[in-house]
mmCIF file of C-alpha atoms and ligand atoms in Angstrom:
data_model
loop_
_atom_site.group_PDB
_atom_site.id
_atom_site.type_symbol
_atom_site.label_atom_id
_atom_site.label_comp_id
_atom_site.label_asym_id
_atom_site.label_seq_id
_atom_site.Cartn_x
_atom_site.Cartn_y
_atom_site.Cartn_z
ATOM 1 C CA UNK X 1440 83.351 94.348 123.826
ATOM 2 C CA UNK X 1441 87.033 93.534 122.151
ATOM 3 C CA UNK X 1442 87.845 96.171 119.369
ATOM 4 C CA UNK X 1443 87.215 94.592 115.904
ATOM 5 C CA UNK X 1444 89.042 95.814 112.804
ATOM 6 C CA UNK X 1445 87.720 95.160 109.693
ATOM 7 C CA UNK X 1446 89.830 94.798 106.817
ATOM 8 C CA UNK X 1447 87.661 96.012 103.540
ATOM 9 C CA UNK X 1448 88.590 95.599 99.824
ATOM 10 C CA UNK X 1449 86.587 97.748 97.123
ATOM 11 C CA UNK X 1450 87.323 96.438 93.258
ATOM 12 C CA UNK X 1451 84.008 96.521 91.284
ATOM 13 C CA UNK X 1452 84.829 99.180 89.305
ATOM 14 C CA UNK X 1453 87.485 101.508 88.420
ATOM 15 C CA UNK X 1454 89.027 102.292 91.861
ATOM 16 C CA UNK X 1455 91.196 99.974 93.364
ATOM 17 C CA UNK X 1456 90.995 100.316 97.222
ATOM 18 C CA UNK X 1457 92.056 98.918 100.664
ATOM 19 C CA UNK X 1458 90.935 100.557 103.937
ATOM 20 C CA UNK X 1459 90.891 99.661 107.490
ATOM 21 C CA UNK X 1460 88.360 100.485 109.953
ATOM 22 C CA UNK X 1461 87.584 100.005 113.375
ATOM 23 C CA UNK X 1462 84.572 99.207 115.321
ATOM 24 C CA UNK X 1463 82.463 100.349 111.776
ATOM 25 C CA UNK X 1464 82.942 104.235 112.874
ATOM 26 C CA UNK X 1465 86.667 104.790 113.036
ATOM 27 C CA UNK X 1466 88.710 104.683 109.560
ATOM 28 C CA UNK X 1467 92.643 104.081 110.152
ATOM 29 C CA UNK X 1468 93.441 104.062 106.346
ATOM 30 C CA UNK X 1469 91.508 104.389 103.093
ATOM 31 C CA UNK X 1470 94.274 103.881 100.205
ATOM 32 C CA UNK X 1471 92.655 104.371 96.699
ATOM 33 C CA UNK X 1472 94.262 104.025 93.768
ATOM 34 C CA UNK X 1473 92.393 105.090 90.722
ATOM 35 C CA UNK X 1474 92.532 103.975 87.457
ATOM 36 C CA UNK X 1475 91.158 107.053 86.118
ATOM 37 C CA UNK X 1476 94.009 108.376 84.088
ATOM 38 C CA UNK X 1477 93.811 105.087 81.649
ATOM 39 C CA UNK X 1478 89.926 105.379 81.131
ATOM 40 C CA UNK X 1479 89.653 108.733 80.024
ATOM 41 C CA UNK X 1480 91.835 108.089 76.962
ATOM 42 C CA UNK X 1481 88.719 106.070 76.178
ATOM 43 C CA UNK X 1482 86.114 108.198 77.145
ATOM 44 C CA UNK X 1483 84.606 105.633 79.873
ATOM 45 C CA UNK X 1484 85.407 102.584 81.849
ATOM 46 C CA UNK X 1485 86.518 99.846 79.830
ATOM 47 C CA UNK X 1486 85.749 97.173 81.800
ATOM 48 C CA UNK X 1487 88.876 94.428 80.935
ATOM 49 C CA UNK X 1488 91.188 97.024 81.246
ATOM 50 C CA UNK X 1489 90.026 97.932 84.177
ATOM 51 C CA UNK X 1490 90.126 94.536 85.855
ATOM 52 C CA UNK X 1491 93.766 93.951 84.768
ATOM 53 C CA UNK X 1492 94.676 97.057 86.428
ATOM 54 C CA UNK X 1493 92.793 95.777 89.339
ATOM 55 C CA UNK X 1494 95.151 92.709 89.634
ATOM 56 C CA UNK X 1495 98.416 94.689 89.231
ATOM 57 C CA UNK X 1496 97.835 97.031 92.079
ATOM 58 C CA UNK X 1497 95.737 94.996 94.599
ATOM 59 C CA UNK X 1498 98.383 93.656 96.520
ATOM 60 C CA UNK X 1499 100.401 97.021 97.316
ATOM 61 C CA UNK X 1500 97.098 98.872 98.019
ATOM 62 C CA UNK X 1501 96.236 96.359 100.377
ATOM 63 C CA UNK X 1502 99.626 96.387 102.025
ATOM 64 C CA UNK X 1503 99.910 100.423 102.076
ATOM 65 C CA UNK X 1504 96.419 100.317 103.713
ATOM 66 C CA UNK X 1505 97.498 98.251 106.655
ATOM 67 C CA UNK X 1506 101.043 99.910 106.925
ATOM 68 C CA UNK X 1507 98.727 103.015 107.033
ATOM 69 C CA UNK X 1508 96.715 101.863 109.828
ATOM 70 C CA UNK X 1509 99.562 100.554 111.708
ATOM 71 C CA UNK X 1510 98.719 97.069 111.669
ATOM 72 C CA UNK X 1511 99.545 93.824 110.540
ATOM 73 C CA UNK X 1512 97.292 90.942 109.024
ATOM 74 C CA UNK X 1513 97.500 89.298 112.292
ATOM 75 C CA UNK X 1514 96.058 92.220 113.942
ATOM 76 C CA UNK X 1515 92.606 91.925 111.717
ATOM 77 C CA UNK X 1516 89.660 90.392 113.103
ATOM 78 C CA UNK X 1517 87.235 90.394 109.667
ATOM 79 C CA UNK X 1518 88.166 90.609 105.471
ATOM 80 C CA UNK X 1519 85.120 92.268 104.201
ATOM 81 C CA UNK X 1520 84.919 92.570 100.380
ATOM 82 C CA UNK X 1521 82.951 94.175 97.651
ATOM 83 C CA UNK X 1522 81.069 91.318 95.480
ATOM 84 C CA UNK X 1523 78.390 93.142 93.727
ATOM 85 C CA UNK X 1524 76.957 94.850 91.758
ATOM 86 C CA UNK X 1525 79.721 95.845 89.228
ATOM 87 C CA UNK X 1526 81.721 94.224 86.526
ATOM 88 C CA UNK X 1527 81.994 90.857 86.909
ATOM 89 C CA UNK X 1528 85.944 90.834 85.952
ATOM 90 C CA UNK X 1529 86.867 93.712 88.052
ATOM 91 C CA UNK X 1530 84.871 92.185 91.360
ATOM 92 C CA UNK X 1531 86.560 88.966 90.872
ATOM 93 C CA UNK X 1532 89.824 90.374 91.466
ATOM 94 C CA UNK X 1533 88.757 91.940 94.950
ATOM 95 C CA UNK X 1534 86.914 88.680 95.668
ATOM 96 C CA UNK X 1535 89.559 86.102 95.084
ATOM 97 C CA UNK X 1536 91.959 88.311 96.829
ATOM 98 C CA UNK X 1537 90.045 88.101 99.840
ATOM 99 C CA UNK X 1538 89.232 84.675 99.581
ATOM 100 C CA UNK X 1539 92.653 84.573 99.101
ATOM 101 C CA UNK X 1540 94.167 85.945 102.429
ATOM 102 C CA UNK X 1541 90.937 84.785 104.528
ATOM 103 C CA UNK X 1542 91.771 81.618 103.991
ATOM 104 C CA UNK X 1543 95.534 81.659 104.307
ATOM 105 C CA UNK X 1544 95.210 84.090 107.561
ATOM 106 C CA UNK X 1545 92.125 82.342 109.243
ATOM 107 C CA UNK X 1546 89.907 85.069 109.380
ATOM 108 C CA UNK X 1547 86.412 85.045 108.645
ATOM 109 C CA UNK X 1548 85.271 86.791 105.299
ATOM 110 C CA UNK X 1549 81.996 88.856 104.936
ATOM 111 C CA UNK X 1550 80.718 89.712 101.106
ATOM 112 C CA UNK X 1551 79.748 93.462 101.249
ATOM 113 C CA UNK X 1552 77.154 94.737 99.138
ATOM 114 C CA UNK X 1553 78.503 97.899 97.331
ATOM 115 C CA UNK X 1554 75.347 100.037 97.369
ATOM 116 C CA UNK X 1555 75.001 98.847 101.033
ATOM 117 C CA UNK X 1556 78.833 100.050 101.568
ATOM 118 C CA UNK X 1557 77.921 103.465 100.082
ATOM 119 C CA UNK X 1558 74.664 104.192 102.830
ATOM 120 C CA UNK X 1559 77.176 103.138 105.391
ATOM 121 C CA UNK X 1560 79.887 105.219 104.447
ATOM 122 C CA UNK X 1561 77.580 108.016 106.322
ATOM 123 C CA UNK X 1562 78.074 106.150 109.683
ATOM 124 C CA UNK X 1563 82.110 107.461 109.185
ATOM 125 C CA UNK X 1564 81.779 110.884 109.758
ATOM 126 C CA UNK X 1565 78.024 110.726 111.474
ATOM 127 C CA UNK X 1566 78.370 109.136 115.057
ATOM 128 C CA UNK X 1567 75.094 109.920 115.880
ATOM 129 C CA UNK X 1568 73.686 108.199 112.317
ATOM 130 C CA UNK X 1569 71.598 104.779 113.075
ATOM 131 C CA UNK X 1570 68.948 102.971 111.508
ATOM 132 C CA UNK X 1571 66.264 103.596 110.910
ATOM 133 C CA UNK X 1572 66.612 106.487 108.193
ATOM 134 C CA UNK X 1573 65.963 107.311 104.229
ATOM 135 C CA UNK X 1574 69.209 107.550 102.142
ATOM 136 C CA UNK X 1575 68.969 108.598 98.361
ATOM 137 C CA UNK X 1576 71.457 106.484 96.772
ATOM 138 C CA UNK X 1577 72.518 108.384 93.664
ATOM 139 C CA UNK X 1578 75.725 106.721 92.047
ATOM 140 C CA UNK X 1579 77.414 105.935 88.295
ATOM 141 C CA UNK X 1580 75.336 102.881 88.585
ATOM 142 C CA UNK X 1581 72.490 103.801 90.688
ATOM 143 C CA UNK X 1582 69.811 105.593 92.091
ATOM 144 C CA UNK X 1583 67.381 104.371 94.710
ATOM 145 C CA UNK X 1584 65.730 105.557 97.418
ATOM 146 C CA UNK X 1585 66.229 103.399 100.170
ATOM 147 C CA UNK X 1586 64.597 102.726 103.801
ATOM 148 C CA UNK X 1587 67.302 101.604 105.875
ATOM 149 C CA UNK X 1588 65.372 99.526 108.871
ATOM 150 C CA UNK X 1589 68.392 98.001 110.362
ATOM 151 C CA UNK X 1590 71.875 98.023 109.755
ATOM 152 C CA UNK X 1591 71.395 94.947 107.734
ATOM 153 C CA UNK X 1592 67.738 95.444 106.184
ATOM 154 C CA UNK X 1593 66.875 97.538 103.672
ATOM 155 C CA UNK X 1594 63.452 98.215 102.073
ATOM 156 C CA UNK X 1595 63.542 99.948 98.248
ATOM 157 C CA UNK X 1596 61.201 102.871 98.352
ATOM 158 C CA UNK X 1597 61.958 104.067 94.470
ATOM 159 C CA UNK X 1598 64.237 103.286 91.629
ATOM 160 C CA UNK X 1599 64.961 105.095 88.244
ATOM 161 C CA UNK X 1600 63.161 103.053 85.353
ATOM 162 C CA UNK X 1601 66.595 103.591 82.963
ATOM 163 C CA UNK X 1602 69.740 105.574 83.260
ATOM 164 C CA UNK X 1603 71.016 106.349 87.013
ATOM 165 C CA UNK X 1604 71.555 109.700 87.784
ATOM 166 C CA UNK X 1605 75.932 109.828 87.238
ATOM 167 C CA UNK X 1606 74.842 107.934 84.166
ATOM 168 C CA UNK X 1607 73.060 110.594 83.033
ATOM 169 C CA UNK X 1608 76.272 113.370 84.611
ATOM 170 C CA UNK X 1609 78.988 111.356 82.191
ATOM 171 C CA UNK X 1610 76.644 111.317 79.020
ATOM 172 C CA UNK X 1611 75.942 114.976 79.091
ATOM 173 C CA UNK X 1612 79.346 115.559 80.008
ATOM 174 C CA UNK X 1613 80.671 113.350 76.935
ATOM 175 C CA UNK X 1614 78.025 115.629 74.754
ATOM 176 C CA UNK X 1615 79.164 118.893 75.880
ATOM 177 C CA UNK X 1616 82.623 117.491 75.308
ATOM 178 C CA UNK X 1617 84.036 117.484 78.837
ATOM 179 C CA UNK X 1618 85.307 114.324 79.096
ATOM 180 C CA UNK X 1619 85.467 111.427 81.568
ATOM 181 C CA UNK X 1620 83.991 111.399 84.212
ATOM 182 C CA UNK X 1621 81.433 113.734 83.931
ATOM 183 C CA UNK X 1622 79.993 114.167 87.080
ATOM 184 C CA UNK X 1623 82.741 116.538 88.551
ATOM 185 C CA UNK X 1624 83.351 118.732 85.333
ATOM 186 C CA UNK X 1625 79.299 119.311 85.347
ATOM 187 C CA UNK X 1626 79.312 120.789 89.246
ATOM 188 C CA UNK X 1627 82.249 123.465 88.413
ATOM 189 C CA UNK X 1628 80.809 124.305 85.008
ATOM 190 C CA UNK X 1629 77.399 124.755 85.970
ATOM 191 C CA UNK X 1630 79.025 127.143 88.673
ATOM 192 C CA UNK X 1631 79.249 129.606 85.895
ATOM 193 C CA UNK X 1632 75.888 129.256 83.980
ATOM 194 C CA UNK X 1633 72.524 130.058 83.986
ATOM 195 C CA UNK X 1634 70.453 126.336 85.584
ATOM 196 C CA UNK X 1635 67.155 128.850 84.074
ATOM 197 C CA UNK X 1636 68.630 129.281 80.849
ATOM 198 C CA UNK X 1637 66.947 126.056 79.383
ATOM 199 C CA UNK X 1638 63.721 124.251 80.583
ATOM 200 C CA UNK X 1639 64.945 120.541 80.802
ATOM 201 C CA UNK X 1640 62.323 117.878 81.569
ATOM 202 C CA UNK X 1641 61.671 116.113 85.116
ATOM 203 C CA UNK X 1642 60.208 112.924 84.287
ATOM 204 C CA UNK X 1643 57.062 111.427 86.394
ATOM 205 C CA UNK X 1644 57.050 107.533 86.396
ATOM 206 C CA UNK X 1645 52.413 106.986 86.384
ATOM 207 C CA UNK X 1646 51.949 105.207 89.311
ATOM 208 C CA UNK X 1647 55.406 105.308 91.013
ATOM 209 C CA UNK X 1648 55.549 108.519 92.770
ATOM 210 C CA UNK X 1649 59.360 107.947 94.329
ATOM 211 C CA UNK X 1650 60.408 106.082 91.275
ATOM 212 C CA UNK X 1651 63.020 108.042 88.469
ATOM 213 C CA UNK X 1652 63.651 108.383 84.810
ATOM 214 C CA UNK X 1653 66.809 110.240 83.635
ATOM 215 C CA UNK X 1654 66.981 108.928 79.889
ATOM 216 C CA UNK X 1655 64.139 111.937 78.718
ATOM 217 C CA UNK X 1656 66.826 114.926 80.222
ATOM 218 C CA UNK X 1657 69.032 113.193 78.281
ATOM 219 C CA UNK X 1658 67.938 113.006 75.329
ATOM 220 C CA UNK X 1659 66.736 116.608 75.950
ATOM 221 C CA UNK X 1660 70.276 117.648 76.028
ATOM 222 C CA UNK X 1661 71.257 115.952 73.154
ATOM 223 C CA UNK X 1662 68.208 117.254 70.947
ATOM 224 C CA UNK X 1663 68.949 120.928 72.149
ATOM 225 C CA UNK X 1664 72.635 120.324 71.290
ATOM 226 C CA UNK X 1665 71.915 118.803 67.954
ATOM 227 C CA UNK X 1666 69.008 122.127 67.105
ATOM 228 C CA UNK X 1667 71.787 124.421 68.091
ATOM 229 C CA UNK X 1668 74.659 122.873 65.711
ATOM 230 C CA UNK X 1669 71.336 122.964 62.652
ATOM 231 C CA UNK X 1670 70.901 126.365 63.459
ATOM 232 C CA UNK X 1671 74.628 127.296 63.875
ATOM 233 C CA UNK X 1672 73.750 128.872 66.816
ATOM 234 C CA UNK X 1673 76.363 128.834 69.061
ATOM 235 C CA UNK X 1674 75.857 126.582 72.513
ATOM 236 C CA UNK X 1675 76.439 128.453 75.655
ATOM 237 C CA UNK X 1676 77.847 125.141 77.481
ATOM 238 C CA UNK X 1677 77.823 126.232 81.026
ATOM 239 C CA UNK X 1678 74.313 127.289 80.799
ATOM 240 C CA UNK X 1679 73.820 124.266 79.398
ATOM 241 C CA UNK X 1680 75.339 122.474 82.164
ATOM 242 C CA UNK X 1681 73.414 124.677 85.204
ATOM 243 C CA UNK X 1682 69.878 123.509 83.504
ATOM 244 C CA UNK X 1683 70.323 119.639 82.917
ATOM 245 C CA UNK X 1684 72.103 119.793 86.476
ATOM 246 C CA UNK X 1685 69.021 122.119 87.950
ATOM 247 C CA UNK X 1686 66.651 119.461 86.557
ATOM 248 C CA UNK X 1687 68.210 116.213 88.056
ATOM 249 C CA UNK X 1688 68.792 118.344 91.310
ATOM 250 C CA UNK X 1689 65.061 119.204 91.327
ATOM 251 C CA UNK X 1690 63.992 115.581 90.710
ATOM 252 C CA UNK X 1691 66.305 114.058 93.101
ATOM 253 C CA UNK X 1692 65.516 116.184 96.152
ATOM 254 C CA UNK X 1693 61.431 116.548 95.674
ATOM 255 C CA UNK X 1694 61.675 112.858 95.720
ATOM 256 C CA UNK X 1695 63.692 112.168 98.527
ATOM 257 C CA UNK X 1696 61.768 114.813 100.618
ATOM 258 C CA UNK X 1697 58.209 113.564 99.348
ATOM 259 C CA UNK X 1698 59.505 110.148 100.316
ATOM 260 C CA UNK X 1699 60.660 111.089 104.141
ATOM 261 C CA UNK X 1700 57.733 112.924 104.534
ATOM 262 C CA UNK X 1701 55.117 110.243 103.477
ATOM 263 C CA UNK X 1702 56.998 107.671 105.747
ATOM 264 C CA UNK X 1703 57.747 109.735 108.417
ATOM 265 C CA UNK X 1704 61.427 109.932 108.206
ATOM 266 C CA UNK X 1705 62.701 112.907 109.845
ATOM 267 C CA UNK X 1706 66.114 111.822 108.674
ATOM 268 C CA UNK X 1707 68.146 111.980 104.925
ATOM 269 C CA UNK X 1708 71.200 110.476 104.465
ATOM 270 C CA UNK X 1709 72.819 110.986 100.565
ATOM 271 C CA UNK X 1710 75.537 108.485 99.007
ATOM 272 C CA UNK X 1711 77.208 107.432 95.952
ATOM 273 C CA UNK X 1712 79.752 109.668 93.767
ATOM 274 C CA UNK X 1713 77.046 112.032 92.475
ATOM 275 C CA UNK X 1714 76.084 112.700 96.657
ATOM 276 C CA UNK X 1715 79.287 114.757 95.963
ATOM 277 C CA UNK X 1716 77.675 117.460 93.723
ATOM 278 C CA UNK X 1717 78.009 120.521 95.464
ATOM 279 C CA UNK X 1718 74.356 121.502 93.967
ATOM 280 C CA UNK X 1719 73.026 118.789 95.124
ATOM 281 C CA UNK X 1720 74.563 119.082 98.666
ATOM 282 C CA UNK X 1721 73.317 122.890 98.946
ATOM 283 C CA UNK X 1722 69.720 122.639 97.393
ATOM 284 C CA UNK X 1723 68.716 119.060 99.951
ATOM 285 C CA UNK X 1724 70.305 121.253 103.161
ATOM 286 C CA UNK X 1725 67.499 123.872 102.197
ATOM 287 C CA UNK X 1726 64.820 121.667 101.434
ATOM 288 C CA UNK X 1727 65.548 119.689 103.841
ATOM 289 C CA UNK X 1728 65.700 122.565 106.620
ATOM 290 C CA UNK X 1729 62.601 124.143 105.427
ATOM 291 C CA UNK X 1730 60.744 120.585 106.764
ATOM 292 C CA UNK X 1731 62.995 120.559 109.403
ATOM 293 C CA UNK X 1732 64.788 117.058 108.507
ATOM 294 C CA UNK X 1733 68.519 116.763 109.174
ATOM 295 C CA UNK X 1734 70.290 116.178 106.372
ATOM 296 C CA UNK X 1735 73.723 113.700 106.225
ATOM 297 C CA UNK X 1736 76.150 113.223 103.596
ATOM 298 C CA UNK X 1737 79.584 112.046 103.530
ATOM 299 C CA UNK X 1738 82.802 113.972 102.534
ATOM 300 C CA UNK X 1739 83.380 113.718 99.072
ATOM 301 C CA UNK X 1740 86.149 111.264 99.203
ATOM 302 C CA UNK X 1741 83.886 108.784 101.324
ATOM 303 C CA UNK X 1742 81.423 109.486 98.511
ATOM 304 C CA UNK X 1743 83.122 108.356 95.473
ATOM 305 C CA UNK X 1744 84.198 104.514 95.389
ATOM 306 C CA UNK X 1745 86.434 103.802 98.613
ATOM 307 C CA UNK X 1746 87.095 100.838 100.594
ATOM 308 C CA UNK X 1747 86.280 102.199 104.196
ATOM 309 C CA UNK X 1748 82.394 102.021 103.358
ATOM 310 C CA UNK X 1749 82.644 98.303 102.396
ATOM 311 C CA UNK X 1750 84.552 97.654 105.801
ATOM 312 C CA UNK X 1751 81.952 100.154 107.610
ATOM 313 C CA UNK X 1752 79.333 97.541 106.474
ATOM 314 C CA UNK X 1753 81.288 94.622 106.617
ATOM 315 C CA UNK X 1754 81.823 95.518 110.122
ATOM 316 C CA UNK X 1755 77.951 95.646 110.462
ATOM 317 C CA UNK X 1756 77.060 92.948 108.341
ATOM 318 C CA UNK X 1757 79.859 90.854 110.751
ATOM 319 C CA UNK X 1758 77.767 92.093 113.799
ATOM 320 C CA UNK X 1759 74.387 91.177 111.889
ATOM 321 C CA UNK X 1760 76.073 87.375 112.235
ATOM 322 C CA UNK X 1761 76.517 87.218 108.213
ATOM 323 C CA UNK X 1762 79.935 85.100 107.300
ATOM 324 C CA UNK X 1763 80.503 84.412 103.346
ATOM 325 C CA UNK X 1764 82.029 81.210 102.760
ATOM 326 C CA UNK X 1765 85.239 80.112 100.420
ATOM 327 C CA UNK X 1766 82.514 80.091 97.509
ATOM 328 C CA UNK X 1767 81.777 83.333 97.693
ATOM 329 C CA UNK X 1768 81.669 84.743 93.759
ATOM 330 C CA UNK X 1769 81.166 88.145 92.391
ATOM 331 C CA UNK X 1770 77.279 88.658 91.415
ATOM 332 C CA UNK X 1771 77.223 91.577 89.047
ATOM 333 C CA UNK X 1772 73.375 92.343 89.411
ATOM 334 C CA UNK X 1773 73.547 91.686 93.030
ATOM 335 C CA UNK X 1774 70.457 93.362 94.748
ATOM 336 C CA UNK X 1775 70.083 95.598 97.716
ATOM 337 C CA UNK X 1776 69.193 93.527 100.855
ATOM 338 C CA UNK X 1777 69.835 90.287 98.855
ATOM 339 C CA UNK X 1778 71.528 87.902 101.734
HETATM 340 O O1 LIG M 2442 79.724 105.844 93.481
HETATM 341 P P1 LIG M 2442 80.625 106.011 92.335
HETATM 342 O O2 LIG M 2442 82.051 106.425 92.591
HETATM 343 O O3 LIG M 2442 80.694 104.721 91.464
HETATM 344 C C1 LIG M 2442 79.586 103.890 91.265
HETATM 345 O O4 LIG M 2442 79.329 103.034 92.153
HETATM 346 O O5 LIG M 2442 78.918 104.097 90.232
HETATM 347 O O6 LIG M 2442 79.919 107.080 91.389
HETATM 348 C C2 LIG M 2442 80.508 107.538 90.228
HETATM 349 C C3 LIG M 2442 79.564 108.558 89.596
HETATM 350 C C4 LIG M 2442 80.010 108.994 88.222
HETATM 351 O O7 LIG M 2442 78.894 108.938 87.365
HETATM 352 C C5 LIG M 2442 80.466 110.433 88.449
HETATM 353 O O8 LIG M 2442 80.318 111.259 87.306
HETATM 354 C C6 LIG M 2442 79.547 110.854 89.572
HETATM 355 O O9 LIG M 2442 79.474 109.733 90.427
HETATM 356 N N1 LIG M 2442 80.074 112.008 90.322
HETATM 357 C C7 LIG M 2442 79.463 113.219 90.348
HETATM 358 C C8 LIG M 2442 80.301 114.072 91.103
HETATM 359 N N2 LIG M 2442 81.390 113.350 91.516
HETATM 360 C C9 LIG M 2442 81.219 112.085 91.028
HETATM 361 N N3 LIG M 2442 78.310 113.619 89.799
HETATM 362 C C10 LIG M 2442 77.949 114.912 89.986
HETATM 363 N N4 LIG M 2442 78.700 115.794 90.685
HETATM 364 C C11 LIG M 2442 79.873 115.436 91.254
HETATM 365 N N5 LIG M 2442 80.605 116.324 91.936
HETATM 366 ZN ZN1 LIG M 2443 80.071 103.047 93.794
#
């Protein structure tokens, strides 16, 4: 078979990115260019902001990532774009430009999924990685447990009820007064603490055994936080930190091991930004040992918002026979599998 190279474009939330990838396993660029900087003067994403930023940069980080891979337009055999979930304004602008240069360059355009672009961004560094397997999806936005059947089916096993688990990361870190994003400052903090200090709750969901709740660890935080300042006692933060992180940690991998182990699944893949937690990393490689399922996650960069993961499963999705037409919109709820 001819070598296909899939341009992908990645806008739906704060990270503007281009990458270009061939054959869905071999990344020749992955530009990102985050808007990180602006947000944190407001303590979180704000979403208008972040789609003008989107169309200032769009065209240069699409450019730099095919002068990165070597290539020209003409050279690219697929556009692959991100066009949901996220904020509406900010996927537009990835959208449109694709739409754009599809249709002005003749190519055929494929709407990626994001959370589907995140599992695949495990088939970069993974050669061996195929369907079927169970990724824990654990992003800003997200966290599901998902059954990946094919590279183009997905079945949900379990879904958190209320905040996702990076949700939960920026809040705390916004509380303990670490700033944006959260996620990050947590795993280095909770380096130096105590995660036995405090006794944070793991919520149960009756009747959903694989399903999540990170809202009550929350609110846990915040209550301790608010005691301590009543009681002028003074809040160890790191400690702090190590316990609300040891809880989500615990929650996460019982489920996801629970879950393989019920279905069967001898293998884990992890994805989304908070798959870069170093504590979560090290506690699922010894869970998952000790029940002797092999564990895959992505490097940190492919775990965080890139573009190489939507052309990874654009690539697949192109395969699969799926081809978006020039109506293709952005569809902010967009659900995992929808086609
Ligand atoms: O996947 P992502 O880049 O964007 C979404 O699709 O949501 O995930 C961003 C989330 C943020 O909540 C961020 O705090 C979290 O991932 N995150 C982390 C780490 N790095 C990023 N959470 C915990 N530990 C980290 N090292
Ligand atoms: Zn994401």
């Amino acid at each position: 078979m001819e070598d296909v190279l899939v341009l992908g474009i990645e806008s739906s939330c704060d990270e503007t990115a281009a990458a270009v990838v061939k054959n869905g396993r071999q990344v020749l660029s992955n530009v990102i260019s985050s808007q990180i900087d602006i947000h944190t003067l407001y303590g979180g994403v704000v979403p208008e902001i972040a789609s003008r930023k989107h169309i200032e940069r769009i065209n240069q980080v699409i450019e730099e990532a095919l002068v990165q891979a070597g290539v020209t337009l003409e050279d690219i055999d697929v556009i692959s774009v991100t066009y949901g979930p996220g904020l509406v304004g900010a996927l537009l602008v990835g959208v449109g430009e694709a739409k754009a240069i599809a249709y002005a360059a003749k190519k055929p355009l494929v709407g990626v999924h994001h959370i589907e672009g995140h599992i695949a961004a495990n088939y970069i560094e993974h050669p061996d990685l195929e369907p079927p397997f169970l990724c824990l999806v654990v992003s800003g936005g997200h966290t599901h447990l998902v059954r990946v059947m094919e590279y183009d089916k997905f079945e949900i096993i379990g879904c958190t009820h209320d905040d996702a688990a990076g949700e939960a990361f920026d809040k705390v870190a916004r509380a303990i007064g670490l700033g944006y994003p959260g996620g990050p400052k947590i795993d280095k903090l909770a380096k130096e603490g105590n995660p036995h200090a405090i006794e944070f709750p793991r919520a149960k969901i009756a009747g959903a055994e694989f399903d999540f709740s990170f809202s009550g660890v929350k609110s846990a935080v915040l209550n301790y936080l608010n005691n301590c300042e009543m009681k002028k006692i003074e809040v160890n933060r790191a400690d702090v930190a190590a316990s609300f992180q040891q809880a989500v940690v615990d929650v996460l991998v019982g489920r996801a091991v629970a879950a393989a182990k019920k279905l069967g699944e001898n293998r884990i893949a992890v994805a989304g930004g908070v798959a870069a937690n170093s504590y979560l990393r090290s506690t699922m490689q010894a869970a998952c040992d000790k029940e002797n399922i092999s564990l895959c996650y992505p490097s940190p960069i492919y775990c965080t918002d890139n573009a190489a993961m939507i052309a990874v499963q654009g690539y697949y999705d192109y395969i699969c026979g799926k081809r978006s037409g020039l109506d293709l919109n952005a569809v902010p709820n967009l659900k995992i599998g929808q086609r």
